[in-house]
Short mmCIF file of C-alpha atoms in Angstrom, two decimals:
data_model
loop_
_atom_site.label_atom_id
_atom_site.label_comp_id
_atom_site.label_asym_id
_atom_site.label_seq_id
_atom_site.Cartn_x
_atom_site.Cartn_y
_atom_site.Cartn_z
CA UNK A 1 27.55 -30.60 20.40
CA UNK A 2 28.43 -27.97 18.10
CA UNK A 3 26.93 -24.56 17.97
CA UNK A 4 23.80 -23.85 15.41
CA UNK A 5 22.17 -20.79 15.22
CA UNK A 6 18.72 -20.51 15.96
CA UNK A 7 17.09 -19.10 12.66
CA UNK A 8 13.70 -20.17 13.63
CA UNK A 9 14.27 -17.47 16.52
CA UNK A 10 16.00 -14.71 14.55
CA UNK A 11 12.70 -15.01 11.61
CA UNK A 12 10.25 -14.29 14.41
CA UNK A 13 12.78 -11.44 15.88
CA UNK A 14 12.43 -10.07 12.20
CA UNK A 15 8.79 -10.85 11.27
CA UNK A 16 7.60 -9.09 14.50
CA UNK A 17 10.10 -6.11 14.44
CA UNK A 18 11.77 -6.66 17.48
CA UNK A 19 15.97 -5.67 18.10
CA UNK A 20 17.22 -7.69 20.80
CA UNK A 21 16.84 -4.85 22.84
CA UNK A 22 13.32 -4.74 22.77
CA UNK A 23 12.78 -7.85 22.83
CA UNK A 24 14.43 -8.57 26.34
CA UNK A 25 12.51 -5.14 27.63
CA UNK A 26 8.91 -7.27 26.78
CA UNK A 27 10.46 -10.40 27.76
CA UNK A 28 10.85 -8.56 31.12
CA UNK A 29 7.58 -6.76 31.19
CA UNK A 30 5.88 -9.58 30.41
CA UNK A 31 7.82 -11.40 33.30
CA UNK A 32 5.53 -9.46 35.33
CA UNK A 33 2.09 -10.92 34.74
CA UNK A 34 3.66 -14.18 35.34
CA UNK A 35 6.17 -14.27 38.18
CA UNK A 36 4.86 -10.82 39.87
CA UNK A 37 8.02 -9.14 39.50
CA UNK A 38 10.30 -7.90 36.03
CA UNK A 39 12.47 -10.55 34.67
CA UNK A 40 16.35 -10.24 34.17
CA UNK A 41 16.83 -10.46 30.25
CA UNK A 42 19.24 -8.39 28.65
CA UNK A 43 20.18 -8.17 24.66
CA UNK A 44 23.37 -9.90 25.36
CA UNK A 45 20.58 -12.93 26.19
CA UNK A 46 18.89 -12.81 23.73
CA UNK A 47 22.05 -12.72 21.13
CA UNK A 48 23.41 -15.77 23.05
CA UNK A 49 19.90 -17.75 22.07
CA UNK A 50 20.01 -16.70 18.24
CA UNK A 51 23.72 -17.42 18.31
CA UNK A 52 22.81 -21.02 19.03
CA UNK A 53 25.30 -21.14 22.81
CA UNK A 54 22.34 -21.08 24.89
CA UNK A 55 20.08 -23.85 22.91
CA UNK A 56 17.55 -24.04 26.13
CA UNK A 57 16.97 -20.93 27.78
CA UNK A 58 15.88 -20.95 31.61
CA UNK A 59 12.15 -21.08 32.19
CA UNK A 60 11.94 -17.31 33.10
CA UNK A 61 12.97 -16.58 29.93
CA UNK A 62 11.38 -19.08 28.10
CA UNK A 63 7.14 -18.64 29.45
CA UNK A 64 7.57 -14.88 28.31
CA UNK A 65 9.06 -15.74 25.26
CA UNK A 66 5.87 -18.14 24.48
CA UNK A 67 3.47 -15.45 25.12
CA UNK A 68 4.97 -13.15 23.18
CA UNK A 69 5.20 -15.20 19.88
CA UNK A 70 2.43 -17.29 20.90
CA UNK A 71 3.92 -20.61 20.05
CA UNK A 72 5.70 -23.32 22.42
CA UNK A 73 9.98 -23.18 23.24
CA UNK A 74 10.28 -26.03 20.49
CA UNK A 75 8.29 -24.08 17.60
CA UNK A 76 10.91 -20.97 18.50
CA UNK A 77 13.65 -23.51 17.30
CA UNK A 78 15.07 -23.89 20.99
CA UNK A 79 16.23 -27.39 21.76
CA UNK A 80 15.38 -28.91 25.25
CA UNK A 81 18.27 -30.48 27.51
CA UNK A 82 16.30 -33.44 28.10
CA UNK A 83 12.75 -34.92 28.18
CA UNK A 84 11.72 -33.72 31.21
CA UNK A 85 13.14 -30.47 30.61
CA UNK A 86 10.54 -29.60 27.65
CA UNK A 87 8.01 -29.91 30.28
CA UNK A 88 7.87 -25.83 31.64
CA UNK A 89 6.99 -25.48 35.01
CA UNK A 90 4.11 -22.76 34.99
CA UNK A 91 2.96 -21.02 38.37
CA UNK A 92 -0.51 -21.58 38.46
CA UNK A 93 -1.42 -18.67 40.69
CA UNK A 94 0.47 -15.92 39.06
CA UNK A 95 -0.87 -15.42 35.51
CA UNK A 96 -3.48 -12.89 35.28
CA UNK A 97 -6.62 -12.83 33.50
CA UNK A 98 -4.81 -10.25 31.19
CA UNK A 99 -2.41 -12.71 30.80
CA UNK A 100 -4.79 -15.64 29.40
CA UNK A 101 -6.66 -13.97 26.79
CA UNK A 102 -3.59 -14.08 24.92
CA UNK A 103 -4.78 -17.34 24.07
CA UNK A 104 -5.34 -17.12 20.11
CA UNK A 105 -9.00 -17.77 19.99
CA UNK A 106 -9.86 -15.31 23.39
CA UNK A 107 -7.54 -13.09 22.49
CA UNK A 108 -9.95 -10.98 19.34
CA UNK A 109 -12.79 -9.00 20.54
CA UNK A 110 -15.55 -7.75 18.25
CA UNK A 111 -16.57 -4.18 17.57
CA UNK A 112 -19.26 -3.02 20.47
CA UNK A 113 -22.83 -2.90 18.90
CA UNK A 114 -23.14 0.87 17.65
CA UNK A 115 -25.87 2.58 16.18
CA UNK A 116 -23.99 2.23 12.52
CA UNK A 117 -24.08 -1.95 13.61
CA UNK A 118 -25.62 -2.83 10.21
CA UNK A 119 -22.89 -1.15 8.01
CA UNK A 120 -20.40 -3.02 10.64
CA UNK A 121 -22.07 -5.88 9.76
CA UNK A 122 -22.66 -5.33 6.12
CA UNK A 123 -18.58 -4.54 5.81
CA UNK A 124 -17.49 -7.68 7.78
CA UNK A 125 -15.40 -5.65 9.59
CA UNK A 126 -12.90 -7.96 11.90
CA UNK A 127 -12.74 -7.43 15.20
CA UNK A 128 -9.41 -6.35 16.38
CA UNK A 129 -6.85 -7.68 19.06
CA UNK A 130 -6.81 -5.37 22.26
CA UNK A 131 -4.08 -7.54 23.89
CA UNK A 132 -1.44 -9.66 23.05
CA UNK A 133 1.13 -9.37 20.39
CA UNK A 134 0.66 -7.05 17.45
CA UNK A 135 2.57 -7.90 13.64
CA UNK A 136 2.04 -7.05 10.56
CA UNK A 137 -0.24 -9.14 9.81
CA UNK A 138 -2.78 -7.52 12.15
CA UNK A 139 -1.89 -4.79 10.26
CA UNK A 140 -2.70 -5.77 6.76
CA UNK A 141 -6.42 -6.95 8.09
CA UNK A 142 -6.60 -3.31 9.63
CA UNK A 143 -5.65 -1.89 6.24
CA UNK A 144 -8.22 -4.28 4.49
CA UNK A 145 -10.89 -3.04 6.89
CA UNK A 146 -10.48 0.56 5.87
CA UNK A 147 -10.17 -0.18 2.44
CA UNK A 148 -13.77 -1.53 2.32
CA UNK A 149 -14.74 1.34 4.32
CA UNK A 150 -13.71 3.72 1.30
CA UNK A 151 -15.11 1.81 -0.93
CA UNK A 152 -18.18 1.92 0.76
CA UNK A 153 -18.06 5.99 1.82
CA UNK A 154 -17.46 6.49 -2.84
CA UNK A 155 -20.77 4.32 -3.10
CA UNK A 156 -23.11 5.53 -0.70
CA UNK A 157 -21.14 8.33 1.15
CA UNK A 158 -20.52 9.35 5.11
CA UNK A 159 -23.61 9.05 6.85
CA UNK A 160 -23.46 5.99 9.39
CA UNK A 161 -19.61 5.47 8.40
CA UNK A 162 -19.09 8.24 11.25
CA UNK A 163 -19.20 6.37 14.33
CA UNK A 164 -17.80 3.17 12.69
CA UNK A 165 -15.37 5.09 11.84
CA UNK A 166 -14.63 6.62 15.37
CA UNK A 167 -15.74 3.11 16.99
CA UNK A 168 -13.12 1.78 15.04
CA UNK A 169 -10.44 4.45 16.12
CA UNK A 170 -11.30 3.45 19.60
CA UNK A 171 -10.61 -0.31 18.82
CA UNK A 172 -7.10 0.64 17.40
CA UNK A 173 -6.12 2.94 19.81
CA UNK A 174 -7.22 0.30 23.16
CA UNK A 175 -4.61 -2.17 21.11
CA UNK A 176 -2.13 0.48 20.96
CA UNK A 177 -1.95 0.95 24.36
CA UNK A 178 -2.86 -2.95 25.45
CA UNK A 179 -1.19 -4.80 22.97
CA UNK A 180 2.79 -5.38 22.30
CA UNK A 181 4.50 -4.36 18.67
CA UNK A 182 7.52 -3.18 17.16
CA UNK A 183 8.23 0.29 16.31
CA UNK A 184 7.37 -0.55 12.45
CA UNK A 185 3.94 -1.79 13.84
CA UNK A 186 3.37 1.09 15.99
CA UNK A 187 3.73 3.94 13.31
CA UNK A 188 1.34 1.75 10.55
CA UNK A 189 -1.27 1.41 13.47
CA UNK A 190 -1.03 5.43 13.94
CA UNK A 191 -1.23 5.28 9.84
CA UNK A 192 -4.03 3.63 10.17
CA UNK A 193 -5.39 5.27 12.84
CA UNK A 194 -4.66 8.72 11.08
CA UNK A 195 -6.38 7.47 7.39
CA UNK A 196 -9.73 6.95 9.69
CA UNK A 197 -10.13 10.52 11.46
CA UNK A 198 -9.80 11.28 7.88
CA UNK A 199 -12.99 9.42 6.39
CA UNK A 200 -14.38 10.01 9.86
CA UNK A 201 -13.77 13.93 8.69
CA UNK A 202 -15.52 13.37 5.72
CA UNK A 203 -18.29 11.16 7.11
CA UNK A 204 -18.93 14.23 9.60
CA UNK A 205 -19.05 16.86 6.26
CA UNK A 206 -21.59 14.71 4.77
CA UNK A 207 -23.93 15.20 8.01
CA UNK A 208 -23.43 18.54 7.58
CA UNK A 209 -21.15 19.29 10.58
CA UNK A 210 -18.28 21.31 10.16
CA UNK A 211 -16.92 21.78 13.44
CA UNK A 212 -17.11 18.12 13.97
CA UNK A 213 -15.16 17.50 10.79
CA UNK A 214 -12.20 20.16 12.11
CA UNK A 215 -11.61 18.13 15.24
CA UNK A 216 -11.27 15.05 13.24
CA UNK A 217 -9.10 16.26 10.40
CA UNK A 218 -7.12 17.91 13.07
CA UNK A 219 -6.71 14.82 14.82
CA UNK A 220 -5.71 12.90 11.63
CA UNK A 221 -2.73 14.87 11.46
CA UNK A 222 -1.97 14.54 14.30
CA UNK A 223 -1.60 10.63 14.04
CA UNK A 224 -0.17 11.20 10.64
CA UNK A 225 2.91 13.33 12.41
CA UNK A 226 3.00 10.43 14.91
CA UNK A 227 3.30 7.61 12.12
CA UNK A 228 5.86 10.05 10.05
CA UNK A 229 4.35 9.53 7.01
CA UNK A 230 4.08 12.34 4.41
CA UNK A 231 1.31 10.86 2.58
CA UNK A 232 -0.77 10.77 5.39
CA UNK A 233 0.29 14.10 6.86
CA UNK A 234 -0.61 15.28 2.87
CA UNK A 235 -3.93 14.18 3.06
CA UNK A 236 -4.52 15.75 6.48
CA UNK A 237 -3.62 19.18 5.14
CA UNK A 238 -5.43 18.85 2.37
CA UNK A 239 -8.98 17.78 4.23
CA UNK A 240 -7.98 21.04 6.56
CA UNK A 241 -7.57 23.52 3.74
CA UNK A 242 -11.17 22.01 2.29
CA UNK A 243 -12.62 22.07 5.88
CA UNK A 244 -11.05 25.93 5.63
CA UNK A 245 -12.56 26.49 2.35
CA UNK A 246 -16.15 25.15 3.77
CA UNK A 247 -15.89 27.66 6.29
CA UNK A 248 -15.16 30.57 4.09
CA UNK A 249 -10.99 30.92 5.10
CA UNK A 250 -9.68 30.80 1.34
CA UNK A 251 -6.95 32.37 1.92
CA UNK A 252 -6.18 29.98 4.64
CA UNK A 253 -6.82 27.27 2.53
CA UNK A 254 -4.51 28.02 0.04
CA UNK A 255 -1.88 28.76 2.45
CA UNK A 256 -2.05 25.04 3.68
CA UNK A 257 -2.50 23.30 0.61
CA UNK A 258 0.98 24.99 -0.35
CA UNK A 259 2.50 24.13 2.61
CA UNK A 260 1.36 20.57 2.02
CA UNK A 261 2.96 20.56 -1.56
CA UNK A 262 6.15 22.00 -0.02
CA UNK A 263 7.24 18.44 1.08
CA UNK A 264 9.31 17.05 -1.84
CA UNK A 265 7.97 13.42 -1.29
CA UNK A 266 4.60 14.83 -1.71
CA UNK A 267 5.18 16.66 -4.64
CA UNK A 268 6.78 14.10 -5.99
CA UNK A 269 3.94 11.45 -5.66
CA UNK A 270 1.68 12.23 -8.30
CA UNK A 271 -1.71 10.97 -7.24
CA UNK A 272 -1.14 13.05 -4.07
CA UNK A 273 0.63 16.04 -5.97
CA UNK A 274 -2.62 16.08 -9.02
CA UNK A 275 -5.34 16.46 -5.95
CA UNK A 276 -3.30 19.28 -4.18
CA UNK A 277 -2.58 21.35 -7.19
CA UNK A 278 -6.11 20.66 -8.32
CA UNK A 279 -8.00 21.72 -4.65
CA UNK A 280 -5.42 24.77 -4.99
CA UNK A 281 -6.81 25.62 -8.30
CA UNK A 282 -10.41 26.09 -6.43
CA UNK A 283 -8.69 27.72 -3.37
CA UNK A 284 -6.71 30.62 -5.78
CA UNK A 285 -10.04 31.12 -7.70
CA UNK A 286 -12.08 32.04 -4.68
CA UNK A 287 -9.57 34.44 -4.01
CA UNK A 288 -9.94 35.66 -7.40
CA UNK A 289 -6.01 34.61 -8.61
CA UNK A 290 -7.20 34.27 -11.97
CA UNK A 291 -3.31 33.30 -13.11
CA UNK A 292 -2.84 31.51 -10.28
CA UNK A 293 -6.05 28.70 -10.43
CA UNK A 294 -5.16 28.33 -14.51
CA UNK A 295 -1.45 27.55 -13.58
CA UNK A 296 -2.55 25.06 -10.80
CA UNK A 297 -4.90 23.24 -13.19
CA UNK A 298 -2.62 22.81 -15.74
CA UNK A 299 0.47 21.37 -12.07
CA UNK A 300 -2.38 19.21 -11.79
CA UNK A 301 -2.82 17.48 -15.34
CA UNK A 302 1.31 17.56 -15.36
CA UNK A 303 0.97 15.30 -12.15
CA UNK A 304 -1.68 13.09 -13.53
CA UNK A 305 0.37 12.61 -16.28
CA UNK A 306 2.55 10.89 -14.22
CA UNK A 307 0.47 8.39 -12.75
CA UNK A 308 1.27 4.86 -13.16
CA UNK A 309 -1.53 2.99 -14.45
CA UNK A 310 0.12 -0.15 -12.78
CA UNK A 311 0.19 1.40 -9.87
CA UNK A 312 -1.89 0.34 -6.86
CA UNK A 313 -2.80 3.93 -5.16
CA UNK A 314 -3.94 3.90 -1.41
CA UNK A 315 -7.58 3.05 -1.36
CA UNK A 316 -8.63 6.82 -0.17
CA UNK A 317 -7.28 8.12 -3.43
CA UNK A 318 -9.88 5.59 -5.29
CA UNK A 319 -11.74 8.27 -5.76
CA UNK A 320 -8.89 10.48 -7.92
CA UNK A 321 -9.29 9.97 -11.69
CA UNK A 322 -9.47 11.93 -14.65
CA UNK A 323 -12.80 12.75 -14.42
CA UNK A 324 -12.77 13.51 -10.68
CA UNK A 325 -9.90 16.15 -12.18
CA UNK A 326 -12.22 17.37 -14.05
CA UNK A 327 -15.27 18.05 -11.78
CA UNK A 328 -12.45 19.74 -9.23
CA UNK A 329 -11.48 22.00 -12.60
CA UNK A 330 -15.16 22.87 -12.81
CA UNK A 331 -15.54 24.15 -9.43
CA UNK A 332 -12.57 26.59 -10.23
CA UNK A 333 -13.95 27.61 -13.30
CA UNK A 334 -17.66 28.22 -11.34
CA UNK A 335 -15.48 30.00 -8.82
CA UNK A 336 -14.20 32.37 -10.97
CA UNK A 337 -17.48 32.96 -13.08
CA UNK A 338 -16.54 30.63 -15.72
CA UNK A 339 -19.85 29.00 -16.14
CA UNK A 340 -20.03 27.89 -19.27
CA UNK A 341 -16.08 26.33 -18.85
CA UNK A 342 -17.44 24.50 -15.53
CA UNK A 343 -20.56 23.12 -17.21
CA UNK A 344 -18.47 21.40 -20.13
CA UNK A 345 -15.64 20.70 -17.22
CA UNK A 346 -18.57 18.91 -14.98
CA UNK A 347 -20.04 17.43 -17.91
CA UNK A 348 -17.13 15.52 -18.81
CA UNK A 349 -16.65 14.64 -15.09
CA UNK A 350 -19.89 12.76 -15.29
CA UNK A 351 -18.80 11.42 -18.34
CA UNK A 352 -15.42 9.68 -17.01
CA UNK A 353 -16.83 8.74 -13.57
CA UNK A 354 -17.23 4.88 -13.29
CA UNK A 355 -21.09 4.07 -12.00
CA UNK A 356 -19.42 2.49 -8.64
CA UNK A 357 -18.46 6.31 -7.50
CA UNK A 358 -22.06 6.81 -6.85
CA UNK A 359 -21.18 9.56 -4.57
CA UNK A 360 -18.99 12.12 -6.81
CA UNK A 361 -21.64 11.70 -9.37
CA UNK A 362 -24.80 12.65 -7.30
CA UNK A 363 -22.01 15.52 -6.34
CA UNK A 364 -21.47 16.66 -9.74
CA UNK A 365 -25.12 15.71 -10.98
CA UNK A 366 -25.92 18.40 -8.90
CA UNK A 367 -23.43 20.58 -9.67
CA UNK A 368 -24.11 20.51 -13.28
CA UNK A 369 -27.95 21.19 -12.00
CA UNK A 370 -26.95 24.03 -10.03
CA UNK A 371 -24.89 25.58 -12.89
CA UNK A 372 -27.99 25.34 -15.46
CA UNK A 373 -29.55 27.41 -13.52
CA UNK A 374 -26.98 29.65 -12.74
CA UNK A 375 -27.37 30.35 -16.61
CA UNK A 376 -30.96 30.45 -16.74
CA UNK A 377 -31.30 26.90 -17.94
CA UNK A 378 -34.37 25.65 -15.91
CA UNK A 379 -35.34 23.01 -18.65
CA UNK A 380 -31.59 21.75 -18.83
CA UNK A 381 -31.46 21.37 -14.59
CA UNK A 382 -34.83 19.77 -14.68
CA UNK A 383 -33.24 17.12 -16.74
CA UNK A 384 -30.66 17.03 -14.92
CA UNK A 385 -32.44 16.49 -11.73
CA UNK A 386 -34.30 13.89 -13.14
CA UNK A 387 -31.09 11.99 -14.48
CA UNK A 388 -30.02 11.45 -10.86
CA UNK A 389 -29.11 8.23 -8.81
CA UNK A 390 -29.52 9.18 -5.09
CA UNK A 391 -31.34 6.20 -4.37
CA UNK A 392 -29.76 4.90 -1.19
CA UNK A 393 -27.08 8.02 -1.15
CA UNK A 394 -26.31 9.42 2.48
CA UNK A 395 -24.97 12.13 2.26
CA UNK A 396 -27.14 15.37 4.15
CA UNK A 397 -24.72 17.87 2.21
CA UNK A 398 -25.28 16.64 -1.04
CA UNK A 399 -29.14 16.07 -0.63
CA UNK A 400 -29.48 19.75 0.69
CA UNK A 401 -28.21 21.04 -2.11
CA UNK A 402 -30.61 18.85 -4.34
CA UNK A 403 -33.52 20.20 -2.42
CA UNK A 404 -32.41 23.85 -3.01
CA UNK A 405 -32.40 22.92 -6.86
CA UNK A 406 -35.44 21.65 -6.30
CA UNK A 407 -37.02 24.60 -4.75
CA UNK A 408 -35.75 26.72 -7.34
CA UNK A 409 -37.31 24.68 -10.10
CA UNK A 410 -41.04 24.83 -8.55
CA UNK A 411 -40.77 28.19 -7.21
#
């Protein structure tokens, strides 16, 4: 019979991100759960059953190879010797309860009931495989999950998303260490992974608790150095020099958002580049770099510029837009004394913002209240005040600050 290669093998090889290396290491650590003891397989196997010269591989090769793909021999393209052959014997005392729920339909588990279980609900989030094999696939619905998170922190803000958020983290990081994936799997998951300390971060500054919010930003970078991705690692520095701002460090704030713009794929994406020159604007007017902030703003517009409207931006940077831009420009110009500059600048903010970022405009609605007064304007912050949406908003940082307006108007 002549030789065929086995394509149908080689696709899954590629679709799952395994080298034949690594996929005769799981074939023999899976080997384990079913025989009791590592299996045999080497690379040079595992090129001889793509090749097409072994068309039937023996059955210790063959029962980890189905519970790794989760499919039968046949639908891996191998071709069975004879009739009887196709029929596998399986050793019925061997395979561990581990072992069966790689079964497709007992092998998803759902998010543990939490105390944020109605947002859970409310975001049909999926639950997520703790065992079994791992492609990219899973990842994409992991992705989609935290998309619809961010949508959902821009429209309401952080309150309950907290301990989905860390609930979540939990779920990801039980299938990193239970499940089996590729390398290319393994550094999206810690992508992942890394993108929700990061809302978690700003769930926990919307409660109003800072040193909660350091721990997670800290640990989003640290996923982000484990994924190697710059954009993530970005976004991580640049939630630490804001949690550094918050707690009065400008200096040190600066001093990291420059370091984050020091990577050349950073600075070279713009949506990234246009919030980092922008949050460095506010860092150099706190410390009173009156050149510094105006040269900043103007790095940041240059980025903007260069922003593909075709484009399709990662979800967390939803929230960047022209009119974000310009609220960030107004808290520089408030920094630096500018108040009649950050009125106009927060003005237009609230101008640009679409109604769905419910969030940044209860932000700047009470910015722009805060700054009437600042100039004496009581009338113009009562307005103001009264021109809010907070209906439904959850976010303690932003209603504290609305209450301190609010004191100062009835005092």
């Amino acid at each position: 019979m002549d030789r065929q290669r086995n394509t149908r093998l080689e696709a899954l090889l590629a679709e799952h991100d395994y080298t034949h290396r690594t996929l005769a290491d799981t074939v023999n650590d899976v080997a384990v759960g079913i025989f009791g003891k590592p299996g045999d397989c080497t690379d040079r196997h595992v090129r001889r059953w793509i090749s097409g010269e072994v068309r039937w591989p023996w059955t210790k090769y063959l029962l980890p190879l189905e519970q790794i793909f989760d499919c039968p021999a046949q639908a891996m393209g191998f071709l069975p010797r004879g009739k009887n052959s196709a029929q596998l014997a399986r050793p019925p005392a061997r395979q561990s309860p581990a072992s069966k729920e790689l079964e497709p339909v007992k092998r998803r588990r759902f998010l543990a009931a939490s105390a944020a279980a109605t947002v859970t609900l409310a975001l049909g989030i999926d639950d997520t495989p703790s065992q079994g094999r791992l492609s990219m696939s899973d990842v994409d619905r992991v992705q989609s999950v935290i998309g619809r998170l961010d949508a959902h922190f821009f429209a309401i803000g952080g309150g309950p998303l907290l301990s989905v958020c860390t609930t979540y983290v939990d779920r990801l990081r039980d299938a990193l260490d239970g499940c089996i994936y590729g390398d290319r799997v393994e550094k999206a998951l810690h992508r992942s992974i890394s993108s929700l300390y990061a809302s978690a971060g700003w769930a926990a500054y919307d409660t109003d608790d800072p040193a909660h919010a350091a721990l997670l930003h800290t640990a989003s970078l640290q996923s982000a150095l484990l994924a190697a991705d710059p954009s993530a690692a970005a976004r991580a520095w640049s939630n630490l020099a804001l949690q550094a701002r918050i707690e009065g460090r400008h200096r040190e704030a600066v001093q990291i958002t420059r370091a984050a713009l020091d990577n050349r794929r950073t600075r070279q994406n713009p949506h990234i580049a246009s919030l980092l020159h922008a949050r460095l604007a506010i860092g150099q007017a706190k410390t009173a770099d009156r050149t510094g902030a105006a040269r900043s703003l103007l790095a940041a517009e240059k980025a903007y510029d260069r922003v593909n409207a075709a484009a399709t931006a990662p979800t967390w940077l939803a929230f960047l837009s022209e009119g974000e831009l310009s609220g960030l420009a107004a808290i520089a110009h408030q920094a630096m004394g500018q108040y009649d500059r950050a009125e106009a600048s927060t003005v237009q903010a609230l101008d640009l913002l679409p109604s769905s970022m419910r969030r940044s405009r209860a932000f700047y609605g009470v910015q722009l209240a805060e700054l009437h007064l600042l100039q004496g304007d009581r009338e113009g912050a009562a307005a103001t005040v009264a021109a809010l949406d907070h209906s439904s908003l959850d976010s303690r940082r932003i209603a504290d600050r609305l209450a301190n307006v609010q004191r100062t108007l009835t005092a």
